[in-house]
XYZ file of C-alpha atoms in Angstrom:
614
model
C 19.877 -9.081 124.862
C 16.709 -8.266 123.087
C 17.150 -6.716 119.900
C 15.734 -3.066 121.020
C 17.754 -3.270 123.811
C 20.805 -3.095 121.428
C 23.307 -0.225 121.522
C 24.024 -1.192 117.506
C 21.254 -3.347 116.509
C 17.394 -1.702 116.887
C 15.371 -1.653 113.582
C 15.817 2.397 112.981
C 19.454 0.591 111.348
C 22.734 2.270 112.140
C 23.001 5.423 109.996
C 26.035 6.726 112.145
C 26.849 9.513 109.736
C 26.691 12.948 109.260
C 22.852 13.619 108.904
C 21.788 15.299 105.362
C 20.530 18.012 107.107
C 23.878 18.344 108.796
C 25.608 17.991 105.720
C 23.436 20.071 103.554
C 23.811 22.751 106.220
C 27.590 22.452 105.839
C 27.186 24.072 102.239
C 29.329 25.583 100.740
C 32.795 24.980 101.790
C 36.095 25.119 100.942
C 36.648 23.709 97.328
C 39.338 21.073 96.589
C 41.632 20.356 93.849
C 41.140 19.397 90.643
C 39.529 23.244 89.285
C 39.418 22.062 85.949
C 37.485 19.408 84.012
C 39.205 16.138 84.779
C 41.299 14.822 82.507
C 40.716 11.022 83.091
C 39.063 8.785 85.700
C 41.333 7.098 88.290
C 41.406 3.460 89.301
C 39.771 3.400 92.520
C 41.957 5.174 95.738
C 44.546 5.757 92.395
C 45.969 1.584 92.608
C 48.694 1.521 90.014
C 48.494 -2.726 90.332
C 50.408 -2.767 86.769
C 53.190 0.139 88.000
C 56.072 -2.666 87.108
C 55.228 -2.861 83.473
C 53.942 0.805 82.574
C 52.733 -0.188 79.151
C 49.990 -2.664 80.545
C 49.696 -0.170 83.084
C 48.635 2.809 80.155
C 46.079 -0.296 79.490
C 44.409 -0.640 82.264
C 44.146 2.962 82.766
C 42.787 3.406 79.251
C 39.883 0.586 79.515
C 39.284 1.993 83.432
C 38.563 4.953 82.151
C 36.345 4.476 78.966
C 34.451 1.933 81.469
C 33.862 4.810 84.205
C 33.035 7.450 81.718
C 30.304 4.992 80.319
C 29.015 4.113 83.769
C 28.702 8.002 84.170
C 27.133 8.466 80.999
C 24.655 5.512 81.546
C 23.536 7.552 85.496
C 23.050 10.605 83.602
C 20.553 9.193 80.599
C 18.915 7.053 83.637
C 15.451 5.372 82.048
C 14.016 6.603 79.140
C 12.674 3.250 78.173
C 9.984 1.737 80.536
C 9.185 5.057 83.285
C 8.371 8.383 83.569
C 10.090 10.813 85.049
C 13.466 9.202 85.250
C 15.500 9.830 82.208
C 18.177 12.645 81.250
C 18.993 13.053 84.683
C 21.921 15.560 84.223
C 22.020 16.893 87.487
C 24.260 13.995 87.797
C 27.489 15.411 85.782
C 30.499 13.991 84.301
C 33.631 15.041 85.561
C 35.143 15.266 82.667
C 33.465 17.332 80.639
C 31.960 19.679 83.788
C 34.375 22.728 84.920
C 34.751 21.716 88.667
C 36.166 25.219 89.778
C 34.579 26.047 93.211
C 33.780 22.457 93.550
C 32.743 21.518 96.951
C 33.489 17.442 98.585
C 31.038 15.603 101.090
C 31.678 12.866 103.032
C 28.244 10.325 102.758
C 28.618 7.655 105.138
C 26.819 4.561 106.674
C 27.365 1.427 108.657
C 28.963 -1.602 107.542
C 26.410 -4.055 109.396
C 23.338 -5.200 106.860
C 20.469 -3.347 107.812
C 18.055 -5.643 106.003
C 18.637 -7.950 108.612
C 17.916 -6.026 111.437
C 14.694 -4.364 109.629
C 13.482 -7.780 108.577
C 14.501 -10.110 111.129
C 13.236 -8.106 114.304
C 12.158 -11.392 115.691
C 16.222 -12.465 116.256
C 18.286 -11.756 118.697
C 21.199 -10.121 118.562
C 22.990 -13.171 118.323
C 21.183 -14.861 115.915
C 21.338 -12.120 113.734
C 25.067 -12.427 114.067
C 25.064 -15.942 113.143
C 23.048 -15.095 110.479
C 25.409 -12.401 109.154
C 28.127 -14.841 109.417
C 26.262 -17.724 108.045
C 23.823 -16.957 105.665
C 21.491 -18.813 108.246
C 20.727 -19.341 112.076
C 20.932 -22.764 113.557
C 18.399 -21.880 116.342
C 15.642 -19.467 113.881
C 14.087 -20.186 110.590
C 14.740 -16.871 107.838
C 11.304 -16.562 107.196
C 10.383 -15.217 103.467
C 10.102 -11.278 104.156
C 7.423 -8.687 102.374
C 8.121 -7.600 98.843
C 9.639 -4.128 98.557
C 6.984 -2.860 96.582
C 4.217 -3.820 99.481
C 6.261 -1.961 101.636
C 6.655 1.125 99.700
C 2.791 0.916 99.890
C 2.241 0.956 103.330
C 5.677 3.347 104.196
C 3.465 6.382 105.217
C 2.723 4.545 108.202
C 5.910 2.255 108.862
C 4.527 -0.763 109.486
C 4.974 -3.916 107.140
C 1.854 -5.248 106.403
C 0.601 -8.805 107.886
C -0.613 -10.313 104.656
C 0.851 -9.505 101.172
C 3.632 -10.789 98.017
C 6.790 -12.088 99.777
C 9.802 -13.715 98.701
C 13.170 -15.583 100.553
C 15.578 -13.285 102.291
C 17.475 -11.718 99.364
C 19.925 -10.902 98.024
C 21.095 -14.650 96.773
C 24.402 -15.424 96.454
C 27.727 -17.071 98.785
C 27.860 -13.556 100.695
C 24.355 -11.941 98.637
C 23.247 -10.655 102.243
C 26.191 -8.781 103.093
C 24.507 -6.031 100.654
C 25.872 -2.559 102.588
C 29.026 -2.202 99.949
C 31.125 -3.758 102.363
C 31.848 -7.957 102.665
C 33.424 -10.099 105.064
C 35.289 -13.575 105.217
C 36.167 -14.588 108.385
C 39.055 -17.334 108.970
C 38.678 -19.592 112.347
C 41.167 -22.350 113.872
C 40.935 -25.556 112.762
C 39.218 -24.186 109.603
C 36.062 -25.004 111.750
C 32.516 -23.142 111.445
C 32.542 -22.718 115.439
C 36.572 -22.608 115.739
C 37.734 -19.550 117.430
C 38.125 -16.207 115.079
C 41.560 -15.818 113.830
C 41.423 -13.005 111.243
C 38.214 -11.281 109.509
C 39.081 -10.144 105.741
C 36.523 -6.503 105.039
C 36.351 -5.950 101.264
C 34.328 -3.001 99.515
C 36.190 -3.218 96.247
C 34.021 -3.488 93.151
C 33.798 -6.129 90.952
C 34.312 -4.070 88.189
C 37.777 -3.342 88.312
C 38.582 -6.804 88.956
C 37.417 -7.642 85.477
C 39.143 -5.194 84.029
C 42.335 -6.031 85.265
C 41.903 -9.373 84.160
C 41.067 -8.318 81.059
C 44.654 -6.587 81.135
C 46.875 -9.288 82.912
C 45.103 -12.146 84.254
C 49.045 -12.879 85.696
C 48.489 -9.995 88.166
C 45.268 -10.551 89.403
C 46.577 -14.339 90.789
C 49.801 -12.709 92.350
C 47.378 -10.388 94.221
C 45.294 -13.525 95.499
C 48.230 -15.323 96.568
C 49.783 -12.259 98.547
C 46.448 -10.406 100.016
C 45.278 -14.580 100.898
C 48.514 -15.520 102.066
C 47.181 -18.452 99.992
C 50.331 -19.263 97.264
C 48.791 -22.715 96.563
C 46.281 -20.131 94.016
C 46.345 -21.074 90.371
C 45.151 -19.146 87.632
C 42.887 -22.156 86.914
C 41.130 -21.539 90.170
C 40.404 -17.856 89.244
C 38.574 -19.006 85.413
C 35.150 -19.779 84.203
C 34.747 -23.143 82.834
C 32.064 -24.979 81.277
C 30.811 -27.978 82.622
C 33.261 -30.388 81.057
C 35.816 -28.281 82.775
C 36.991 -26.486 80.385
C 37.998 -22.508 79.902
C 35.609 -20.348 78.565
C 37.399 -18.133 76.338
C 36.256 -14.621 76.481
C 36.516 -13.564 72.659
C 37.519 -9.848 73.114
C 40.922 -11.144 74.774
C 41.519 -14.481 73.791
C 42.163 -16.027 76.916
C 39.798 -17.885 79.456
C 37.241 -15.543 81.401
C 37.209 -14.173 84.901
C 35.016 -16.222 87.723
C 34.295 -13.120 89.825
C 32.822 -16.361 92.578
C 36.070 -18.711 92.536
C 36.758 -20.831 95.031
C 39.157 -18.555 96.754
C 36.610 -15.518 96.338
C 33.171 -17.333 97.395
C 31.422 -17.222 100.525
C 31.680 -15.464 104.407
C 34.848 -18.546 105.357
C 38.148 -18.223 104.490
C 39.989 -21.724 104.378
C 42.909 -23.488 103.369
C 41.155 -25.520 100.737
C 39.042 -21.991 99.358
C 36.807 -19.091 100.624
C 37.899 -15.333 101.565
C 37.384 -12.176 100.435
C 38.952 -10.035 97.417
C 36.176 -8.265 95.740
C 32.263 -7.877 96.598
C 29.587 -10.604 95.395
C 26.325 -9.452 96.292
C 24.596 -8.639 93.232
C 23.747 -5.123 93.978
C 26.975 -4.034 95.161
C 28.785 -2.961 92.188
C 30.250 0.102 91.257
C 28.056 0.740 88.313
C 24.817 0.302 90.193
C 25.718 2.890 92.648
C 26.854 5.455 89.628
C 23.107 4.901 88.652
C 21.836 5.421 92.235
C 23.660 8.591 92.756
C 22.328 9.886 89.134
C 18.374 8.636 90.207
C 19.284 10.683 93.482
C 19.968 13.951 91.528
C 16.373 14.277 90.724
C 14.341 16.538 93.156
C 10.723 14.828 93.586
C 7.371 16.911 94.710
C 7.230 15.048 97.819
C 10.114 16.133 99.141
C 12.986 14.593 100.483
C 13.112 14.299 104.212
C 13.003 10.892 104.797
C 15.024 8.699 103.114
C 12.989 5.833 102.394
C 10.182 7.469 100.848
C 12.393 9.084 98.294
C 14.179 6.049 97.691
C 10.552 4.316 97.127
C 9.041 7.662 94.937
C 12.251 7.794 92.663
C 12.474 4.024 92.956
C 16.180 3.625 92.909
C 18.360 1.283 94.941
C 16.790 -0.906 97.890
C 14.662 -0.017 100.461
C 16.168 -0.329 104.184
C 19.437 -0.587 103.933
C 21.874 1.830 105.792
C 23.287 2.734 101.991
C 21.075 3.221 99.160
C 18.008 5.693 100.820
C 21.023 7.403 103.090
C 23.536 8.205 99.867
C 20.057 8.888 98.119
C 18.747 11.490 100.645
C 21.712 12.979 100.920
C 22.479 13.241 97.221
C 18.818 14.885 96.969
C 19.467 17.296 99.542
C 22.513 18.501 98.266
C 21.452 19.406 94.848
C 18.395 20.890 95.958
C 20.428 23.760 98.671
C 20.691 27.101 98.129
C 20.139 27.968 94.450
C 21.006 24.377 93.881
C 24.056 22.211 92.833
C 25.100 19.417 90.305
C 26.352 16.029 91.816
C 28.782 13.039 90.746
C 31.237 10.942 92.631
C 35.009 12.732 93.351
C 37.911 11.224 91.749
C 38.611 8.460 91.994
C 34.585 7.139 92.294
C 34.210 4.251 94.438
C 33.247 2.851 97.596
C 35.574 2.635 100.721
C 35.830 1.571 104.228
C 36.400 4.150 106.875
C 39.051 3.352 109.681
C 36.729 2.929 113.305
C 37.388 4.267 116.246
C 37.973 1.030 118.161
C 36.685 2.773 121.360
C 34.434 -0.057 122.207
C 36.987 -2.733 122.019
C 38.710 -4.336 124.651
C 42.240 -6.695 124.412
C 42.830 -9.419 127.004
C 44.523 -8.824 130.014
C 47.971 -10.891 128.594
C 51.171 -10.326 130.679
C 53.344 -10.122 126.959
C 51.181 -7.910 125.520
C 53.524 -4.936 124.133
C 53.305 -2.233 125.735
C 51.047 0.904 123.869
C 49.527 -2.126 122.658
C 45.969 -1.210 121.128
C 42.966 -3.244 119.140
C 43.612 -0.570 116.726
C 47.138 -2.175 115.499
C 45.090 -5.748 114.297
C 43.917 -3.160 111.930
C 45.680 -3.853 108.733
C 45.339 -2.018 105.357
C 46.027 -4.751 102.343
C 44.423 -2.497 99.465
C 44.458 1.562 99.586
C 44.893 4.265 101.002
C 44.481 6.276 104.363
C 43.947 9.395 103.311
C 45.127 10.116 99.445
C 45.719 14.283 98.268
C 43.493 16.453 98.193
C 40.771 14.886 100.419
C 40.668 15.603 104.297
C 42.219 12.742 106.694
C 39.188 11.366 107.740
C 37.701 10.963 104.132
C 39.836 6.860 104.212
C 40.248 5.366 101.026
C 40.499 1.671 102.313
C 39.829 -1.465 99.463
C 40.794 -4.477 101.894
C 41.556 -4.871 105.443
C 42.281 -7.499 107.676
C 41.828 -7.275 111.547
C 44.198 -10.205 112.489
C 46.998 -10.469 115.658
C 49.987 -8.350 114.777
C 53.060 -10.496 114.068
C 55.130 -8.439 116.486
C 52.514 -9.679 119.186
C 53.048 -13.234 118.786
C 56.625 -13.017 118.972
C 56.360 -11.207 122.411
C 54.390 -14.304 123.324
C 50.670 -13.385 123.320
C 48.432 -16.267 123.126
C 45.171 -14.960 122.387
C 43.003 -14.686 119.135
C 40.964 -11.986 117.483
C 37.830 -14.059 118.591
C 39.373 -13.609 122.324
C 38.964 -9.692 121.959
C 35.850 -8.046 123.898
C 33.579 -5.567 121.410
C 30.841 -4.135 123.863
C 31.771 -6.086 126.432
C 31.463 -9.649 124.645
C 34.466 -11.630 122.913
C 34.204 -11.440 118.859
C 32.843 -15.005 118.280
C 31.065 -13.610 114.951
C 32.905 -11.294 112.428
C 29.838 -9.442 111.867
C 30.227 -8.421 115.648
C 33.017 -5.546 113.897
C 30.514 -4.170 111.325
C 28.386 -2.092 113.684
C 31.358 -0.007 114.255
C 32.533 0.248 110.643
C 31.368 2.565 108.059
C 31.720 2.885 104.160
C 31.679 5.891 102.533
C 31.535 7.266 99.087
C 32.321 10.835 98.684
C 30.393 13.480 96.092
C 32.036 16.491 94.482
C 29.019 19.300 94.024
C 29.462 22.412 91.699
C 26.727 24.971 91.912
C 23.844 24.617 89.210
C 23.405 27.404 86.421
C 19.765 27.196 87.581
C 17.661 25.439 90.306
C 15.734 22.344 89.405
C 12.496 21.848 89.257
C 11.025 19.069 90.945
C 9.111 15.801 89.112
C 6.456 13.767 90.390
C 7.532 10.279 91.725
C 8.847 7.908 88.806
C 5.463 5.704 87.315
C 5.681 3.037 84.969
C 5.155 3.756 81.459
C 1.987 1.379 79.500
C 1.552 0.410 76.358
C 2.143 1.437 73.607
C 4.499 3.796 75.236
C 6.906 1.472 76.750
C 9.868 1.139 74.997
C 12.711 -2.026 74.556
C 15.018 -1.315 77.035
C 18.839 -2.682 76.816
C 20.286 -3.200 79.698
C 23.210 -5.596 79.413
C 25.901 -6.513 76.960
C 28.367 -9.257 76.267
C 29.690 -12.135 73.805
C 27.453 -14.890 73.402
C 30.030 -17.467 74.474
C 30.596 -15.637 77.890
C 26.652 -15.316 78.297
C 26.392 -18.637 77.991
C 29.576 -19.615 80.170
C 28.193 -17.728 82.992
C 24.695 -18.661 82.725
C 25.501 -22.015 82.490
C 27.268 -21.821 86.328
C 24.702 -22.534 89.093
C 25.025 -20.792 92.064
C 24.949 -22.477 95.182
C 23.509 -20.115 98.014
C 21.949 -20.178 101.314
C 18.190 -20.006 100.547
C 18.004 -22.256 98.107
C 17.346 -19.831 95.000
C 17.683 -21.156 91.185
C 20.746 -18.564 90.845
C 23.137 -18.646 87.367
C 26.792 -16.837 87.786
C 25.340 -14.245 85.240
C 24.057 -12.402 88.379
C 27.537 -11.709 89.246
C 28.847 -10.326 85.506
C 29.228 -6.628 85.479
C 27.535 -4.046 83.261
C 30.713 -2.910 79.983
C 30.896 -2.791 76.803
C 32.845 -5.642 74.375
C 35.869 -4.779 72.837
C 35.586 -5.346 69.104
C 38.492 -4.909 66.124
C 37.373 -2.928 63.367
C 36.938 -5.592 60.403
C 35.928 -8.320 62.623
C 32.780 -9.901 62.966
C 30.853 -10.998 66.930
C 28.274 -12.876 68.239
C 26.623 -11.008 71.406
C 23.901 -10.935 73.457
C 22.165 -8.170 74.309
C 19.714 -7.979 77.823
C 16.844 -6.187 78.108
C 13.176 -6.086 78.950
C 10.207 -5.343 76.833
C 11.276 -6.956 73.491
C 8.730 -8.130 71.457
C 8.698 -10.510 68.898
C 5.681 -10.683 67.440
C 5.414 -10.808 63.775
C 9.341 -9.770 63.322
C 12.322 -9.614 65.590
C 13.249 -6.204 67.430
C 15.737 -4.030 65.487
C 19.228 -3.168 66.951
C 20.990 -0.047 65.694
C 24.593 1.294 67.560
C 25.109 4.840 67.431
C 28.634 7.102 67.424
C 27.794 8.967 71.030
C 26.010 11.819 70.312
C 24.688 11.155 66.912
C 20.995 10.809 65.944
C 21.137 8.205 63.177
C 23.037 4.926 63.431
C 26.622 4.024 62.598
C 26.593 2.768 59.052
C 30.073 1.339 59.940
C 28.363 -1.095 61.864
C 25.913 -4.112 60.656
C 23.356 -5.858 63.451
C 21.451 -8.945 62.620
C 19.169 -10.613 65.242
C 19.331 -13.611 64.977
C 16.971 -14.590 68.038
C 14.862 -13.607 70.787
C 14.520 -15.724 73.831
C 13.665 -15.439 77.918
C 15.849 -15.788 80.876
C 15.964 -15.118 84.198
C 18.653 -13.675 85.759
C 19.727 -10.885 88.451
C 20.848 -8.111 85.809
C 23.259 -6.490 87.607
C 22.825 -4.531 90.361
C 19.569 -5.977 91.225
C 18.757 -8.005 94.320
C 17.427 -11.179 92.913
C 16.753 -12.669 89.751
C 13.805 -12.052 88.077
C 12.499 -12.463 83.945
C 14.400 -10.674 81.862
C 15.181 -11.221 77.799
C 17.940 -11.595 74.980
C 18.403 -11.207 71.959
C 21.089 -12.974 70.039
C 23.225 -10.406 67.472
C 25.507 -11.084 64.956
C 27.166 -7.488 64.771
C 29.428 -7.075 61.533
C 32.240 -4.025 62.741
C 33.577 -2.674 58.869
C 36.560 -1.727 59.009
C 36.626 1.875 58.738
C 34.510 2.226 62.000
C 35.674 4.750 64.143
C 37.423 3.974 66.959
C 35.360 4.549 70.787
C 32.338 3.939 71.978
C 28.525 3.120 71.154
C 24.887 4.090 72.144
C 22.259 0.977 71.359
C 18.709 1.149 70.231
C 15.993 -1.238 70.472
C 13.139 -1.036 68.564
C 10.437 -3.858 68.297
C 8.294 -4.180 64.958
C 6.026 -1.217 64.324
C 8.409 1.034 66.240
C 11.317 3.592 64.722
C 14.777 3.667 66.373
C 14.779 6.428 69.103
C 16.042 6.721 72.516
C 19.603 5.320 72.901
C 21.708 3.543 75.924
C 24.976 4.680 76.422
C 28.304 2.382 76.336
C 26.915 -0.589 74.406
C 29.907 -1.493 72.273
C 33.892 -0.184 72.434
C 35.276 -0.123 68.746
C 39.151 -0.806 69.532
C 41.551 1.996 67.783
């Protein structure tokens, strides 16, 4: 089948959701509960992993919360740094310090299946764009290096991707990097065999984020959930660590116990196995729960040029990545939204995340098996291992799903039925590639709008800022020993790309005792060092000069390269190495940092740079 011919794949992608017009005609509706500000952000589709002990439950709900409030915080300052005309973005608000009576919830959704590779890979077939979904690679077509995004943001007034021009390999890197829609897949076959038939297919869309930060809380928990959700018990909590390359732990300092691997062996690549592989949390680099926050706050500003196509907002306010069924759909949308009526403010409804949507499983077919149950539908292979249907206050077809399996219902086996998953027909053909499920799935994320005080005025399309006007801009945070433990981890992926594992680290701020002293690093871009090192000030939130509580030395400046992120691939970024003295009558929360290089004063802050413990 040619790949136009397609009823899921063409290279228009498979934006199967409500349209923005549709939804931004839909305004207003019916608001939902809460009315008030909210008093605390939930762990995503409100998992209480830690219900059994409710003290290390209080802590995970604590640190969740201070980490989603800074996420928020850090989508409404946007980029004050290194652009125009995409800072202070506060038509993305914070929930919990925004009265949400009259508030009104949207469903935003898109297709599971990676757009990028039907966009870039026309040339496939639908086949070998499975395979390559599946794989990482084709066995019978070459992945060709594909145009850089900025080359075709140039030429997007006329849709065509331009013959000659910057390329690079087929990104995002990583054991799963292409699978860059939110949602990722592990798919388990017989015999533990790359061409054995299809026995289950694991779809994850939970961030990274929280996975980290219930290690940080009970590393104990997060292997219990391995084993069960795996049905692997042969897990050890040495599996799920970072270690150098004598094998050793890495000890994260702020808890005193080894770090997280967010790419372990059981939690690393598109195979599930006995000996490793399968699916808990998402890997690509720019699906992360943080990155999206900062998408939806880009999305909140209105732009002169309009926003009725979604990929030449998305390439104007130069946020997210460019043909995907996600970012330039949630962005559109988003726009739209806050620019209806007399306008509205935006920001993700409790609890903020990303979540599968249950299909329809109209175009799938079961064998014809003589002890098939009776009633018996593809629908019941369907399995939710992580959240919720529907959850209070949201409509029944708003699905707050974290993990599901699609696997042969026990009950079916004992009646006798001998077929697989990979014997079941989707369009007609048996499933002999997971990816054959993702055209009908969809992920969703779900924005609660209140109605502006004013409208907005619109901005020109973000531009890059020159010298002398550019300013150091932080954008990462962690201790220097976990910096170094991750960056010291090579990657192994399918093109072939010089990768480190501190791609895959997540965007928080350390922990730090009052009257103790750390070593960090700090990421960024445009630090200079030329004559004397940049200066690094935190800041209480809010305040205008710098915590005197709090004593930075840089001790060095130095290049790397690295995905920061939410970013697609790596690329040169910098770091500066801080000895940060915490006295101990610092205040207990959070911190703002400012860079400034020699010449410059202090001045615009990031938020959520350092957490003073209380």
């Amino acid at each position: 089948m040619s790949p136009t011919a397609s009823p899921h794949l063409s290279r228009r992608g498979f934006l199967a959701g409500a349209s923005a017009a549709a939804l931004a005609a839909g305004l207003p509706r019916p608001a939902l509960a809460p009315s008030v500000p909210l008093s605390a952000f939930s762990t995503p589709a409100f998992i209480q992993d830690l219900a059994a002990n409710p003290t290390l439950q209080a802590a995970l709900n604590e640190a969740w919360n201070i980490n989603a409030n800074g996420w928020t915080e850090q989508a409404i300052r946007g980029n004050p740094f290194t652009t125009l005309f995409a800072a202070n973005q506060d038509y993305y608000y914070n929930p919990l310090s925004t009265d949400l009576t009259g508030s009104i919830v949207e469903k935003v959704s898109w297709t599971a299946f990676p757009n990028r590779a039907v966009f870039y890979l026309d040339a496939l077939s639908d086949q070998q764009r499975f395979e390559f979904v599946d794989f990482g690679y084709s066995t019978s077509a070459p992945i060709a290096p594909i145009p850089a995004t900025a080359t075709i943001c140039a030429e997007q007034t006329g849709g065509e991707i331009p013959a000659n021009g910057p390329t690079n390999q087929f990104q995002p890197y990583g054991p799963r990097g292409w699978m860059d829609e939110y949602c990722e897949m592990a798919v388990t076959r017989e015999g533990d065999r790359t061409d054995g038939r299809i026995t289950r297919i694991d779809f994850v869309c939970e961030n990274p984020e929280y996975w980290y930060t219930l290690w940080s809380v009970s590393p104990e928990t997060v292997l219990e959930i391995y084993q069960e959700i795996l049905g692997r018990p042969q897990i050890t909590l040495a599996d799920l660590e970072l270690h150098d390359a004598a094998g050793n732990p890495v000890i994260d300092p702020g808890t005193g116990r080894p770090a997280y691997n967010p790419l372990n062996k059981w939690n690393s690549g598109p195979h599930r196995t006995a000996d490793g592989g399968g699916a808990m949390h998402l890997t690509s680099t720019p699906n992360t729960l943080q990155t999206e926050l900062g998408l939806a706050g880009a999305a909140t500003v209105l732009r002169n040029m309009g926003n009725a196509n979604g990929t030449d907002l998305i390439c104007c306010a130069q946020y997210g990545q460019i043909m995907r069924n996600s970012d330039p759909h949630i962005g559109q949308i988003s726009n739209q939204i806050v620019g209806f009526g007399g306008g509205f403010r935006v920001s993700l409804a409790d609890p903020i995340g990303l979540y599968i949507q249950t299909p329809t499983f109209t175009n799938y077919v079961l064998p014809d098996d003589p002890n098939l149950p009776e009633g018996a539908r593809a629908a019941d292979c369907w399995t939710i291992l992580r959240g919720q249907e529907t959850l209070p206050g949201f409509p029944s077809n708003f699905n707050f799903l974290l993990h599901v399996k699609f696997e042969i219902p026990q009950a079916w086996r004992d009646a006798g039925v001998s077929f697989e998953v990979g014997d079941i027909a989707v369009d007609g053909e048996p499933i002999r590639y997971g990816s054959q499920m993702l055209p009908t799935i969809q992920v969703a994320l779900f924005p609660r709008a209140v109605a502006a005080d004013t409208p907005q005025a619109p901005q020109p399309c973000v531009a890059g800022l020159s010298a002398p006007f550019a300013k150091a801009q932080p954008q990462q945070i962690m201790y220097q020993d976990l910096w170094d433990g991750y960056n010291a981890t090579a990657v192994p992926n399918a093109r072939g790309v010089a990768m480190t594992l501190a791609s895959n680290t997540i965007i928080v701020a350390p922990r730090i005792v009052p009257g103790t002293t750390a070593t960090l690093a700090l990421l960024g871009s445009a630090f200079e060092a030329a004559g004397a090192l940049p200066q690094v000030a935190f800041f209480r939130e809010g305040d205008t000069s710098p915590d005197a509580a709090i004593t930075v030395t840089v001790e060095g400046l130095e290049d790397v390269v690295y995905a920061v992120p939410g970013n697609s691939e790596p690329g040169p970024q910098q770091l500066l190495r801080l000895t940060v003295d915490v006295g101990a009558d610092a205040a207990p929360g959070t911190r703002s940092v400012s860079v400034a290089n020699a010449g410059d004063a202090l001045g615009e802050t990031a938020p959520f740079f350092l957490w003073v413990e209380g």
